[in-house]
CSV table of C-alpha atoms and ligand atoms in Angstrom, one decimal:
chain,number,residue,atom,x,y,z
N,3,MET,CA,19.0,23.8,-3.1
N,4,SER,CA,19.2,24.0,0.6
N,5,ASN,CA,18.2,20.7,2.3
N,6,ASN,CA,15.2,23.1,4.1
N,7,ASN,CA,13.8,23.2,0.7
N,8,VAL,CA,13.0,20.2,0.0
N,9,ARG,CA,9.1,20.1,-1.0
N,10,VAL,CA,7.7,16.9,-2.3
N,11,ARG,CA,4.2,15.8,-3.2
N,12,PHE,CA,1.8,12.6,-3.7
N,13,ALA,CA,-0.6,13.8,-6.1
N,14,PRO,CA,-3.2,11.5,-6.3
N,15,SER,CA,-6.4,11.2,-8.5
N,16,PRO,CA,-9.3,9.7,-6.3
N,17,THR,CA,-10.6,7.3,-8.9
N,18,GLY,CA,-10.2,4.0,-6.4
N,19,GLY,CA,-8.2,2.2,-3.8
N,20,LEU,CA,-5.0,2.7,-3.4
N,21,HIS,CA,-2.5,0.2,-5.1
N,22,LEU,CA,0.9,-1.2,-3.4
N,23,GLY,CA,3.0,1.0,-6.4
N,24,GLY,CA,0.6,4.3,-5.2
N,25,VAL,CA,1.7,3.6,-1.6
N,26,ARG,CA,5.4,3.2,-2.3
N,27,THR,CA,5.2,6.0,-4.4
N,28,VAL,CA,3.9,7.9,-1.0
N,29,LEU,CA,6.3,6.0,1.0
N,30,PHE,CA,9.6,7.0,-1.2
N,31,ASN,CA,8.6,10.9,-1.3
N,32,TYR,CA,7.9,11.1,2.5
N,33,LEU,CA,11.1,8.9,3.0
N,34,PHE,CA,13.2,11.7,0.8
N,35,ALA,CA,10.9,14.8,2.8
N,36,LYS,CA,11.8,13.4,5.9
N,37,LYS,CA,15.6,12.2,5.6
N,38,HIS,CA,16.1,16.2,4.1
N,39,GLY,CA,13.7,18.0,6.5
N,40,GLY,CA,11.3,18.5,3.7
N,41,LYS,CA,7.7,19.0,3.3
N,42,PHE,CA,5.8,16.0,2.1
N,43,ILE,CA,2.1,17.4,0.5
N,44,LEU,CA,-0.8,15.3,-0.7
N,45,ARG,CA,-2.4,17.5,-3.3
N,46,ILE,CA,-5.8,15.8,-4.3
N,47,GLU,CA,-6.2,16.0,-8.2
N,48,ASP,CA,-9.3,16.0,-8.9
N,49,THR,CA,-10.2,17.7,-12.2
N,50,ASP,CA,-11.1,14.6,-14.3
N,51,GLN,CA,-14.9,14.7,-12.6
N,52,SER,CA,-15.7,11.9,-14.8
N,53,ARG,CA,-13.5,9.7,-13.2
N,54,PHE,CA,-14.4,11.1,-9.9
N,55,VAL,CA,-15.1,8.3,-7.8
N,56,ALA,CA,-17.0,8.8,-3.7
N,57,GLY,CA,-14.9,8.2,-0.9
N,58,ALA,CA,-11.8,7.7,-2.4
N,59,GLU,CA,-10.2,10.8,-1.0
N,60,GLU,CA,-10.9,9.5,2.2
N,61,TYR,CA,-9.7,5.9,1.8
N,62,ILE,CA,-6.1,7.7,1.0
N,63,PHE,CA,-6.1,9.3,3.7
N,64,ASN,CA,-7.4,6.4,5.8
N,65,CYS,CA,-4.5,4.3,3.9
N,66,LEU,CA,-1.6,6.9,4.8
N,67,GLU,CA,-2.9,6.9,8.4
N,68,TRP,CA,-2.7,3.4,8.6
N,69,CYS,CA,1.3,3.5,7.1
N,70,GLY,CA,2.0,6.1,10.3
N,71,ILE,CA,2.3,8.7,7.2
N,72,VAL,CA,1.2,11.8,8.1
N,73,PRO,CA,1.2,14.6,5.7
N,74,ASP,CA,2.8,18.7,6.5
N,75,GLU,CA,0.1,19.9,4.3
N,76,SER,CA,-2.8,18.6,2.5
N,77,PRO,CA,-6.9,19.3,2.0
N,78,LYS,CA,-7.7,17.8,5.7
N,79,HIS,CA,-3.9,19.3,7.5
N,80,GLY,CA,-4.2,22.9,5.5
N,81,GLY,CA,-1.3,24.7,4.8
N,82,VAL,CA,0.4,27.6,3.2
N,83,HIS,CA,-0.8,27.0,0.0
N,84,ALA,CA,-4.8,25.6,0.4
N,85,PRO,CA,-6.3,24.7,-1.0
N,86,TYR,CA,-4.8,21.4,-1.7
N,87,ARG,CA,-8.0,19.7,-3.8
N,88,GLN,CA,-7.4,20.4,-7.7
N,89,SER,CA,-11.4,21.5,-8.1
N,90,GLU,CA,-11.0,23.7,-5.6
N,91,ARG,CA,-8.1,25.5,-7.5
N,92,LYS,CA,-10.3,25.5,-10.6
N,93,ASP,CA,-10.0,29.6,-11.5
N,94,LEU,CA,-6.0,29.4,-11.1
N,95,TYR,CA,-5.9,27.6,-14.2
N,96,LYS,CA,-7.2,29.6,-17.0
N,97,GLN,CA,-5.1,32.3,-16.8
N,98,TYR,CA,-2.1,29.9,-17.7
N,99,ALA,CA,-4.0,28.3,-20.7
N,100,ASP,CA,-4.8,31.7,-22.0
N,101,LYS,CA,-1.0,33.0,-21.9
N,102,LEU,CA,0.0,29.9,-23.8
N,103,VAL,CA,-2.7,30.5,-26.8
N,104,GLN,CA,-1.6,34.5,-26.5
N,105,GLU,CA,2.2,33.1,-27.2
N,106,GLY,CA,1.0,30.5,-29.9
N,107,LYS,CA,2.2,28.0,-27.6
N,108,ALA,CA,-1.2,26.5,-27.2
N,109,TYR,CA,-4.3,27.1,-29.2
N,110,TYR,CA,-8.5,26.8,-29.2
N,111,ALA,CA,-9.3,23.7,-30.8
N,112,PHE,CA,-13.6,23.6,-31.7
N,113,ASP,CA,-14.1,20.1,-32.9
N,114,THR,CA,-16.7,18.3,-31.0
N,115,ALA,CA,-16.7,15.0,-29.8
N,116,ALA,CA,-18.5,13.6,-32.3
N,117,GLU,CA,-16.3,14.7,-35.1
N,118,LEU,CA,-13.4,13.2,-33.0
N,119,GLU,CA,-15.3,10.1,-32.7
N,120,GLU,CA,-15.7,9.9,-36.6
N,121,LYS,CA,-11.9,10.6,-37.0
N,122,ARG,CA,-10.7,7.5,-34.7
N,123,LYS,CA,-13.3,5.2,-36.6
N,124,SER,CA,-12.1,5.8,-39.8
N,125,SER,CA,-7.8,5.9,-38.3
N,126,PRO,CA,-8.2,3.7,-35.0
N,127,ASN,CA,-4.4,5.1,-33.9
N,128,PHE,CA,-6.0,8.7,-34.7
N,129,GLN,CA,-4.1,11.2,-32.5
N,130,TYR,CA,-4.7,15.2,-32.4
N,131,ASN,CA,-1.2,16.0,-33.3
N,132,ASN,CA,1.2,18.1,-35.5
N,133,VAL,CA,-0.2,16.2,-38.4
N,134,THR,CA,-3.7,15.4,-38.0
N,135,ARG,CA,-4.7,19.0,-36.7
N,136,LYS,CA,-3.8,20.7,-39.7
N,137,GLU,CA,-7.4,19.6,-41.1
N,138,LEU,CA,-8.7,20.0,-37.9
N,139,LYS,CA,-11.1,23.0,-36.9
N,140,ASN,CA,-9.2,24.8,-34.9
N,141,SER,CA,-7.2,28.0,-34.0
N,142,LEU,CA,-3.9,27.2,-36.6
N,143,THR,CA,-6.2,26.0,-39.2
N,144,LEU,CA,-9.1,29.0,-39.2
N,145,SER,CA,-8.8,32.7,-39.7
N,146,ALA,CA,-8.8,34.9,-36.9
N,147,GLU,CA,-12.1,36.3,-37.6
N,148,GLU,CA,-13.6,32.8,-37.6
N,149,VAL,CA,-11.8,32.3,-34.6
N,150,LYS,CA,-12.8,35.1,-32.7
N,151,GLU,CA,-16.5,34.7,-34.0
N,152,LEU,CA,-16.3,31.2,-32.3
N,153,LEU,CA,-15.2,32.5,-29.0
N,154,ASP,CA,-17.9,35.1,-28.7
N,155,SER,CA,-20.5,33.2,-29.4
N,156,ASN,CA,-19.3,30.4,-26.7
N,157,VAL,CA,-18.8,27.8,-29.1
N,158,ALA,CA,-17.3,24.6,-26.7
N,159,HIS,CA,-13.8,24.3,-27.2
N,160,VAL,CA,-11.0,22.9,-25.1
N,161,ILE,CA,-7.7,24.7,-25.2
N,162,ARG,CA,-4.9,22.1,-26.7
N,163,ILE,CA,-0.7,22.3,-26.4
N,164,ASN,CA,1.3,22.8,-30.0
N,165,MET,CA,3.9,20.3,-29.7
N,166,PRO,CA,6.3,21.3,-32.1
N,167,THR,CA,7.4,19.2,-34.8
N,168,ASP,CA,10.3,17.3,-34.5
N,169,GLU,CA,12.3,18.5,-31.6
N,170,SER,CA,14.2,17.3,-29.2
N,171,VAL,CA,13.1,17.4,-25.4
N,172,SER,CA,15.1,16.0,-22.3
N,173,PHE,CA,15.6,16.1,-19.2
N,174,ASN,CA,17.9,14.4,-15.8
N,175,ASP,CA,15.8,11.7,-14.6
N,176,LEU,CA,17.4,10.7,-11.0
N,177,ILE,CA,16.9,7.4,-11.1
N,178,ARG,CA,17.2,6.8,-15.0
N,179,GLY,CA,19.7,9.9,-16.3
N,180,GLU,CA,19.0,11.5,-18.8
N,181,VAL,CA,15.8,11.2,-20.5
N,182,SER,CA,15.1,12.7,-23.9
N,183,PHE,CA,11.7,12.2,-26.5
N,184,ASN,CA,11.4,13.6,-29.9
N,185,THR,CA,8.2,15.7,-29.7
N,186,SER,CA,6.6,14.8,-32.9
N,187,GLN,CA,6.1,11.7,-31.2
N,188,VAL,CA,3.6,13.6,-28.5
N,189,ASP,CA,0.4,14.0,-29.3
N,190,ASP,CA,-1.1,17.4,-28.5
N,191,LYS,CA,-2.9,16.9,-25.4
N,192,VAL,CA,-5.6,19.4,-24.1
N,193,LEU,CA,-5.1,21.7,-21.4
N,194,LEU,CA,-7.9,23.2,-20.5
N,195,LYS,CA,-11.8,21.4,-21.2
N,196,ALA,CA,-14.2,22.5,-22.5
N,197,ASP,CA,-15.9,22.9,-19.0
N,198,GLY,CA,-13.4,25.1,-17.8
N,199,MET,CA,-11.2,22.6,-15.9
N,200,PRO,CA,-8.0,22.3,-16.2
N,201,THR,CA,-6.6,18.9,-17.7
N,202,TYR,CA,-4.0,16.7,-15.3
N,203,HIS,CA,-0.9,18.0,-17.9
N,204,LEU,CA,-2.1,21.6,-17.1
N,205,ALA,CA,-2.9,21.3,-12.9
N,206,VAL,CA,0.1,19.4,-12.1
N,207,VAL,CA,2.4,22.1,-13.7
N,208,VAL,CA,0.6,25.7,-12.3
N,209,ASP,CA,0.1,23.4,-8.5
N,210,ASP,CA,4.2,22.2,-8.4
N,211,PHE,CA,5.2,25.3,-9.0
N,212,LEU,CA,2.5,27.3,-7.1
N,213,MET,CA,3.3,24.9,-3.8
N,214,GLU,CA,6.9,25.5,-5.2
N,215,ILE,CA,7.6,21.9,-5.3
N,216,SER,CA,11.5,20.8,-5.3
N,217,HIS,CA,11.5,17.3,-6.2
N,218,ALA,CA,8.6,15.4,-7.8
N,219,PHE,CA,8.8,11.5,-7.4
N,220,ARG,CA,5.7,9.2,-9.3
N,221,GLY,CA,5.8,6.2,-11.3
N,222,GLU,CA,7.2,5.4,-14.4
N,223,GLU,CA,3.7,5.2,-15.6
N,224,TRP,CA,3.8,8.8,-16.0
N,225,LEU,CA,6.8,9.0,-18.1
N,226,PRO,CA,5.4,9.4,-21.3
N,227,SER,CA,3.7,12.7,-20.1
N,228,ALA,CA,7.3,14.2,-19.0
N,229,PRO,CA,7.7,15.4,-22.9
N,230,VAL,CA,4.5,17.7,-22.0
N,231,HIS,CA,5.2,18.8,-18.7
N,232,ILE,CA,9.2,20.0,-19.3
N,233,LEU,CA,7.4,22.1,-22.6
N,234,LEU,CA,4.9,23.5,-20.1
N,235,TRP,CA,8.1,24.6,-17.6
N,236,LYS,CA,9.4,25.4,-20.4
N,237,TYR,CA,7.1,27.7,-21.4
N,238,LEU,CA,5.4,28.9,-18.2
N,239,PHE,CA,7.9,29.1,-15.3
N,240,GLY,CA,11.5,28.2,-16.5
N,241,LEU,CA,13.0,24.9,-16.5
N,242,ASP,CA,15.4,26.6,-13.7
N,243,LYS,CA,12.4,26.5,-11.7
N,244,MET,CA,11.4,23.1,-12.5
N,245,PRO,CA,11.3,20.7,-9.6
N,246,GLN,CA,14.0,17.2,-10.0
N,247,TRP,CA,12.1,14.2,-11.4
N,248,ALA,CA,12.1,10.9,-10.4
N,249,HIS,CA,10.0,8.3,-12.3
N,250,LEU,CA,9.6,4.8,-10.0
N,251,PRO,CA,10.3,1.6,-11.4
N,252,LEU,CA,7.0,-0.4,-11.8
N,253,ILE,CA,6.0,-3.2,-8.9
N,254,LEU,CA,5.7,-6.4,-11.1
N,255,LYS,CA,3.5,-9.3,-11.0
N,256,PRO,CA,5.8,-12.2,-9.3
N,257,ASP,CA,5.4,-14.3,-12.6
N,258,GLY,CA,6.2,-13.3,-16.3
N,259,ASN,CA,6.4,-9.6,-17.1
N,260,GLY,CA,4.0,-6.6,-16.6
N,261,LYS,CA,2.7,-4.4,-13.9
N,262,LEU,CA,1.2,-5.9,-11.1
N,263,SER,CA,-2.1,-5.5,-11.2
N,264,LYS,CA,-5.6,-6.7,-9.4
N,265,ARG,CA,-6.1,-9.8,-11.9
N,266,ASP,CA,-2.7,-10.9,-10.2
N,267,GLY,CA,-3.6,-10.3,-7.1
N,268,ASP,CA,-7.1,-12.6,-7.6
N,269,ARG,CA,-5.9,-15.3,-9.2
N,270,LEU,CA,-2.8,-16.2,-7.1
N,271,GLY,CA,-4.4,-15.1,-3.9
N,272,PHE,CA,-3.2,-11.9,-2.4
N,273,PRO,CA,-4.4,-8.5,-1.9
N,274,VAL,CA,-2.6,-5.5,-4.2
N,275,PHE,CA,-4.3,-2.6,-2.0
N,276,ALA,CA,-3.3,-1.3,1.3
N,277,MET,CA,-7.1,-1.7,3.0
N,278,ASP,CA,-9.8,-3.3,1.8
N,279,TRP,CA,-11.4,-0.8,-1.7
N,280,ILE,CA,-14.9,-1.5,-1.8
N,281,ASP,CA,-15.7,-0.1,-5.3
N,282,PRO,CA,-19.0,1.9,-5.0
N,283,LYS,CA,-20.4,1.5,-8.0
N,284,THR,CA,-19.8,-2.1,-8.8
N,285,ASN,CA,-19.2,-3.2,-5.3
N,286,GLU,CA,-16.5,-5.2,-5.7
N,287,ILE,CA,-14.5,-6.1,-2.6
N,288,ASN,CA,-10.8,-6.0,-3.0
N,289,ALA,CA,-8.9,-7.0,-0.4
N,290,GLY,CA,-6.5,-5.1,1.5
N,291,PHE,CA,-3.3,-5.9,3.3
N,292,LYS,CA,-4.6,-3.9,6.5
N,293,GLU,CA,-7.5,-6.5,6.7
N,294,LYS,CA,-5.3,-10.1,5.3
N,295,GLY,CA,-3.6,-9.4,8.9
N,296,PHE,CA,-0.5,-7.5,7.8
N,297,ILE,CA,1.0,-4.6,10.4
N,298,PRO,CA,1.5,-1.5,9.2
N,299,GLU,CA,5.4,-1.7,10.5
N,300,ALA,CA,5.9,-4.9,7.8
N,301,PHE,CA,3.6,-3.7,5.2
N,302,VAL,CA,6.1,-0.5,5.1
N,303,ASN,CA,9.4,-1.9,5.2
N,304,MET,CA,8.4,-4.7,2.7
N,305,LEU,CA,7.7,-1.6,0.1
N,306,ALA,CA,10.8,0.0,1.2
N,307,MET,CA,12.4,-3.2,-0.2
N,308,LEU,CA,10.4,-3.4,-3.2
N,309,GLY,CA,13.2,-1.8,-5.5
N,310,TRP,CA,15.3,-0.5,-3.0
N,311,ASN,CA,17.9,-1.7,-0.2
N,312,ASP,CA,20.6,0.4,1.7
N,313,GLY,CA,23.6,-1.8,0.3
N,314,THR,CA,24.0,-4.0,2.5
N,315,ASP,CA,22.1,-6.9,3.1
N,316,LYS,CA,20.2,-5.7,5.8
N,317,GLU,CA,16.2,-6.3,5.6
N,318,ILE,CA,14.5,-5.0,8.9
N,319,PHE,CA,13.9,-1.6,9.2
N,320,THR,CA,11.8,0.8,11.5
N,321,ILE,CA,10.5,3.8,9.3
N,322,GLU,CA,13.1,6.1,11.3
N,323,GLU,CA,15.6,3.4,9.9
N,324,LEU,CA,14.0,3.8,6.4
N,325,ILE,CA,14.1,7.7,6.8
N,326,ALA,CA,17.7,7.6,7.7
N,327,SER,CA,18.8,5.3,5.1
N,328,PHE,CA,16.9,6.5,2.3
N,329,SER,CA,18.5,7.5,-1.0
N,330,LEU,CA,17.1,7.8,-4.6
N,331,GLU,CA,20.9,6.5,-6.1
N,332,ARG,CA,20.2,3.5,-4.3
N,333,VAL,CA,16.4,2.9,-6.0
N,334,HIS,CA,16.7,0.3,-8.9
N,335,LYS,CA,16.1,1.3,-12.6
N,336,PRO,CA,14.7,-2.2,-13.2
N,337,GLY,CA,11.2,-3.0,-12.1
N,338,ALA,CA,11.0,-4.9,-9.0
N,339,LYS,CA,9.2,-8.2,-8.5
N,340,PHE,CA,6.1,-8.7,-6.2
N,341,ASP,CA,6.6,-11.6,-3.8
N,342,TYR,CA,4.0,-12.0,-1.8
N,343,GLU,CA,5.5,-15.0,0.2
N,344,LYS,CA,8.0,-12.4,1.3
N,345,ALA,CA,6.0,-10.0,2.3
N,346,LYS,CA,4.4,-12.5,4.4
N,347,TRP,CA,8.0,-13.3,6.1
N,348,TYR,CA,8.4,-9.6,7.0
N,349,ASN,CA,4.9,-9.9,8.4
N,350,HIS,CA,5.9,-12.6,10.6
N,351,GLU,CA,9.5,-11.0,11.7
N,352,TRP,CA,7.6,-7.7,12.7
N,353,ILE,CA,5.1,-9.5,14.6
N,354,LYS,CA,8.1,-11.2,16.3
N,355,LYS,CA,10.1,-8.1,16.9
N,356,LEU,CA,7.0,-5.5,18.6
N,357,SER,CA,6.4,-5.5,21.8
N,358,VAL,CA,3.4,-7.2,23.9
N,359,ASP,CA,2.0,-3.6,24.6
N,360,SER,CA,2.6,-2.7,20.6
N,361,LEU,CA,0.5,-5.8,19.9
N,362,ARG,CA,-2.1,-5.9,22.3
N,363,PRO,CA,-4.9,-3.9,21.2
N,364,LEU,CA,-4.4,-5.6,17.2
N,365,VAL,CA,-4.6,-8.8,19.2
N,366,ILE,CA,-7.5,-8.4,21.2
N,367,ALA,CA,-9.6,-6.9,18.4
N,368,GLU,CA,-8.6,-9.8,16.4
N,369,LEU,CA,-10.1,-12.6,19.6
N,370,GLU,CA,-12.9,-10.2,19.7
N,371,LYS,CA,-13.6,-10.6,16.3
N,372,ASN,CA,-13.6,-14.0,16.5
N,373,SER,CA,-16.0,-13.9,19.4
N,374,ILE,CA,-12.6,-14.7,22.1
N,375,LYS,CA,-12.8,-12.8,24.7
N,376,SER,CA,-9.3,-12.3,25.8
N,377,ASN,CA,-8.4,-12.6,29.8
N,378,SER,CA,-6.7,-9.8,30.4
N,379,THR,CA,-4.5,-11.7,33.7
N,380,ILE,CA,-3.3,-13.8,30.7
N,381,LEU,CA,-3.1,-12.0,27.7
N,382,ASP,CA,0.3,-10.6,27.7
N,383,ASN,CA,2.0,-14.2,28.9
N,384,VAL,CA,-0.2,-15.8,25.9
N,385,ILE,CA,0.8,-13.1,23.4
N,386,ASP,CA,4.5,-13.4,24.5
N,387,GLN,CA,4.5,-17.4,24.0
N,388,VAL,CA,2.7,-17.5,20.7
N,389,LYS,CA,4.0,-14.2,18.5
N,390,ASP,CA,7.1,-16.3,17.0
N,391,ARG,CA,3.8,-18.3,15.7
N,392,CYS,CA,2.0,-16.1,13.4
N,393,THR,CA,2.9,-14.4,9.9
N,394,PHE,CA,-0.6,-12.6,10.3
N,395,ILE,CA,-2.6,-11.1,13.0
N,396,SER,CA,-5.1,-13.4,12.4
N,397,ASP,CA,-3.5,-16.3,13.3
N,398,PHE,CA,-3.3,-15.3,17.4
N,399,VAL,CA,-7.0,-16.9,16.9
N,400,LEU,CA,-6.2,-20.5,16.3
N,401,GLN,CA,-2.7,-20.1,18.3
N,402,ALA,CA,-3.8,-17.6,21.6
N,403,GLY,CA,-7.8,-18.9,21.4
N,404,PHE,CA,-7.7,-22.0,23.1
N,405,PHE,CA,-6.1,-20.5,26.0
N,406,PHE,CA,-8.9,-18.0,26.7
N,407,ASN,CA,-11.4,-20.6,25.4
N,408,ARG,CA,-11.8,-24.5,25.6
N,409,PRO,CA,-11.2,-26.2,22.3
N,410,THR,CA,-14.6,-26.7,20.8
N,411,THR,CA,-13.1,-29.8,18.3
N,412,ILE,CA,-10.3,-32.0,19.7
N,413,ASP,CA,-8.5,-34.1,17.1
N,414,THR,CA,-9.3,-37.0,18.6
N,415,PRO,CA,-7.9,-39.6,15.5
N,416,SER,CA,-4.5,-38.1,16.1
N,417,ILE,CA,-4.9,-39.6,19.7
N,418,GLN,CA,-6.6,-42.9,19.0
N,419,THR,CA,-4.1,-43.7,16.3
N,420,LYS,CA,-1.7,-45.2,19.3
N,421,TRP,CA,-4.0,-45.4,22.3
N,422,ALA,CA,-4.0,-48.3,24.3
N,423,GLU,CA,-5.9,-48.4,28.1
N,424,ASN,CA,-2.8,-47.7,30.2
N,425,LYS,CA,-3.0,-44.9,28.8
N,426,THR,CA,-6.6,-43.9,29.6
N,427,THR,CA,-5.1,-45.1,33.1
N,428,PHE,CA,-2.2,-43.2,33.3
N,429,PHE,CA,-4.5,-40.0,32.4
N,430,ASN,CA,-6.9,-40.8,34.9
N,431,ASP,CA,-4.1,-40.5,37.9
N,432,TYR,CA,-2.7,-37.8,36.3
N,433,THR,CA,-5.6,-36.0,37.0
N,434,VAL,CA,-5.5,-37.3,40.5
N,435,ALA,CA,-2.0,-36.0,41.0
N,436,LEU,CA,-2.2,-32.8,39.2
N,437,ALA,CA,-5.0,-32.0,41.9
N,438,ASP,CA,-2.4,-32.2,44.6
N,439,PHE,CA,0.3,-30.8,42.7
N,440,GLU,CA,1.2,-27.4,43.9
N,441,ASP,CA,4.0,-25.7,41.8
N,442,TRP,CA,2.2,-24.5,39.1
N,443,ASN,CA,4.4,-23.4,36.4
N,444,GLY,CA,6.3,-25.1,33.4
N,445,PRO,CA,9.2,-26.7,34.1
N,446,SER,CA,7.7,-28.3,37.3
N,447,LEU,CA,4.9,-29.6,35.2
N,448,GLU,CA,7.3,-31.1,33.2
N,449,ALA,CA,9.5,-32.8,35.0
N,450,HIS,CA,6.6,-34.1,37.2
N,451,PHE,CA,4.4,-35.4,34.6
N,452,LYS,CA,7.6,-37.6,33.5
N,453,GLN,CA,8.6,-38.6,36.4
N,454,LEU,CA,4.4,-40.3,36.5
N,455,ALA,CA,5.1,-41.5,32.9
N,456,THR,CA,8.6,-43.2,34.3
N,457,ASP,CA,6.5,-45.0,37.0
N,458,ALA,CA,4.0,-46.1,35.1
N,459,GLN,CA,6.8,-47.4,32.4
N,460,ILE,CA,5.8,-45.4,29.3
N,461,LYS,CA,7.6,-43.1,27.3
N,462,PRO,CA,6.9,-39.6,28.3
N,463,GLY,CA,6.8,-38.7,24.3
N,464,GLU,CA,4.0,-41.1,23.4
N,465,LEU,CA,1.8,-38.9,26.1
N,466,MET,CA,2.5,-35.9,25.3
N,467,LEU,CA,1.2,-35.2,22.0
N,468,PRO,CA,-2.4,-36.5,23.6
N,469,LEU,CA,-1.9,-33.9,26.1
N,470,ARG,CA,-1.5,-31.6,23.8
N,471,ILE,CA,-4.5,-31.9,21.9
N,472,MET,CA,-6.2,-32.6,25.2
N,473,LEU,CA,-5.4,-28.8,25.5
N,474,VAL,CA,-5.2,-27.6,22.5
N,475,GLY,CA,-7.4,-28.9,20.3
N,476,GLY,CA,-4.6,-30.5,18.4
N,477,LYS,CA,-1.2,-30.2,16.6
N,478,PHE,CA,0.2,-26.8,17.3
N,479,GLY,CA,1.1,-24.3,20.2
N,480,PRO,CA,4.1,-23.6,22.2
N,481,HIS,CA,5.4,-26.0,24.2
N,482,VAL,CA,2.4,-28.1,26.3
N,483,PHE,CA,3.5,-27.9,30.0
N,484,ASP,CA,3.6,-23.7,29.6
N,485,ILE,CA,0.1,-24.2,28.3
N,486,ALA,CA,-0.8,-26.3,31.3
N,487,ALA,CA,0.8,-23.3,33.2
N,488,VAL,CA,-1.2,-20.6,32.2
N,489,ILE,CA,-4.7,-22.2,31.8
N,490,GLY,CA,-4.2,-23.1,35.6
N,491,LYS,CA,-5.3,-26.1,37.3
N,492,GLU,CA,-8.7,-26.2,37.0
N,493,GLU,CA,-8.8,-26.0,33.2
N,494,THR,CA,-5.8,-28.2,32.4
N,495,ILE,CA,-7.9,-31.2,34.4
N,496,ALA,CA,-10.9,-30.8,33.0
N,497,ARG,CA,-9.8,-30.8,29.3
N,498,ILE,CA,-7.9,-34.2,30.1
N,499,LYS,CA,-11.1,-35.1,31.4
N,500,ASN,CA,-13.4,-34.5,28.9
N,501,THR,CA,-11.3,-35.3,26.0
N,502,ILE,CA,-10.5,-38.5,28.0
N,503,ALA,CA,-14.7,-38.7,27.4
N,504,LEU,CA,-14.4,-39.1,23.7
N,505,LEU,CA,-11.8,-41.7,23.6
Y,2,LIG,N1,-2.8,12.7,-10.6
Y,2,LIG,C1,-1.3,11.5,-11.2
Y,2,LIG,C2,-2.1,10.4,-10.5
Y,2,LIG,O1,-3.0,10.1,-10.6
Y,2,LIG,C3,-0.1,11.5,-10.4
Y,2,LIG,C4,1.3,11.8,-10.9
Y,2,LIG,C5,1.9,12.6,-10.3
Y,2,LIG,O2,2.2,12.9,-9.6
Y,2,LIG,O3,2.5,13.5,-11.7
Y,2,LIG,O4,-1.3,9.5,-10.0
């Protein structure tokens, strides 16, 4: 297949928030498409009306937009294969299900929900499969006349795949290599529901065909469905037309085994969704990386490294670098353990790396959210001074807020532990000296301060922490004389005087 025929898809069902694993699936699809000059398609798989959640589709679009991933074709962006929402393609699917019935590859099943419920009650592991179907009400057990009569009188029915008995179905997974299944282990999945809607299994195959998908990458949890999809490909379109599959490894809990879940995030105190997601049914709030203060570049970089690397020690990648280096051969087969401390490390590295221009709007929004009005003449200087100290955008509130607003609380106990009268005298004299000091920049202020301390016979080191607390409110922030340089003469003197009055 020539490169420009690469067409991949992310095919979410709009049933809730987008978990880390979902965004990583988007990302790997996108990186692969862009690397090969192909197209990335977003298709909404909403045929299961009972699981439909209002707002979930819009939320998926918002998450992709935040990550900087723009689909080439989607319900929102259009495209030659529109519509991209399966519910709007409903009428397309029935003909394929009918064809399968005609060829004996699928059959009508007339069992009512109550009858099947009864079966499940009497045998908890009940599956509609090559054994049980022989005792159930379907076009394989009923006579042709009976079936015709039921169909003519519009008795509710579904169409199920007729899973062959004891056949081997295999395919070559781009990550796992050859994967085989025995068909006897797979149940007769419903393909078309009583309401005429296709199930996911039929719709995914038909749409991957009609949308000319060349590669289908999805989470490992879909591997058990692969034999059904392969058989549908074989029956309907031919295996030579089937996309190349890759089932992406799971993202695992940081501790123990198993797939990372929202519960793990709640238990260990970190988000597992890309953005805040409020479940419209329960009003439950699921925290998102965005609102937690992650920047999209870091989030995307961190996700790409969950189960992939470029074969070197390089860890920080821009999206362009990821596109250039990405290859499926380097996606690891085992699941990748999620490490929140590492995720924070990525964010910190990215905040350090980003230019003041890129950080400015994020910082302004964060400060405003905390009622801090940032003064534009000093903002860029402040961002530059404190960005190395921030892991989250929200850290700018503490690290930068005092530049704009006088601290409301001052850690006076930390000053008082080593306080003495001569220090009060020193700082009183210092405010007087500062009033006449003209060379208002960090290095000159530092030299001046140290000279005055020496003259007063106090070690400068003993005075620096009190000065910091006076200007900042606590024991943090960048170099203290750089802070004084930025907040200016009047404000520096006022903050020193205010604190002395509290001691
Ligand atoms: N609709 C499926 C989902 O919700 C897509 C699985 C696939 O990519 O085939 O994840």
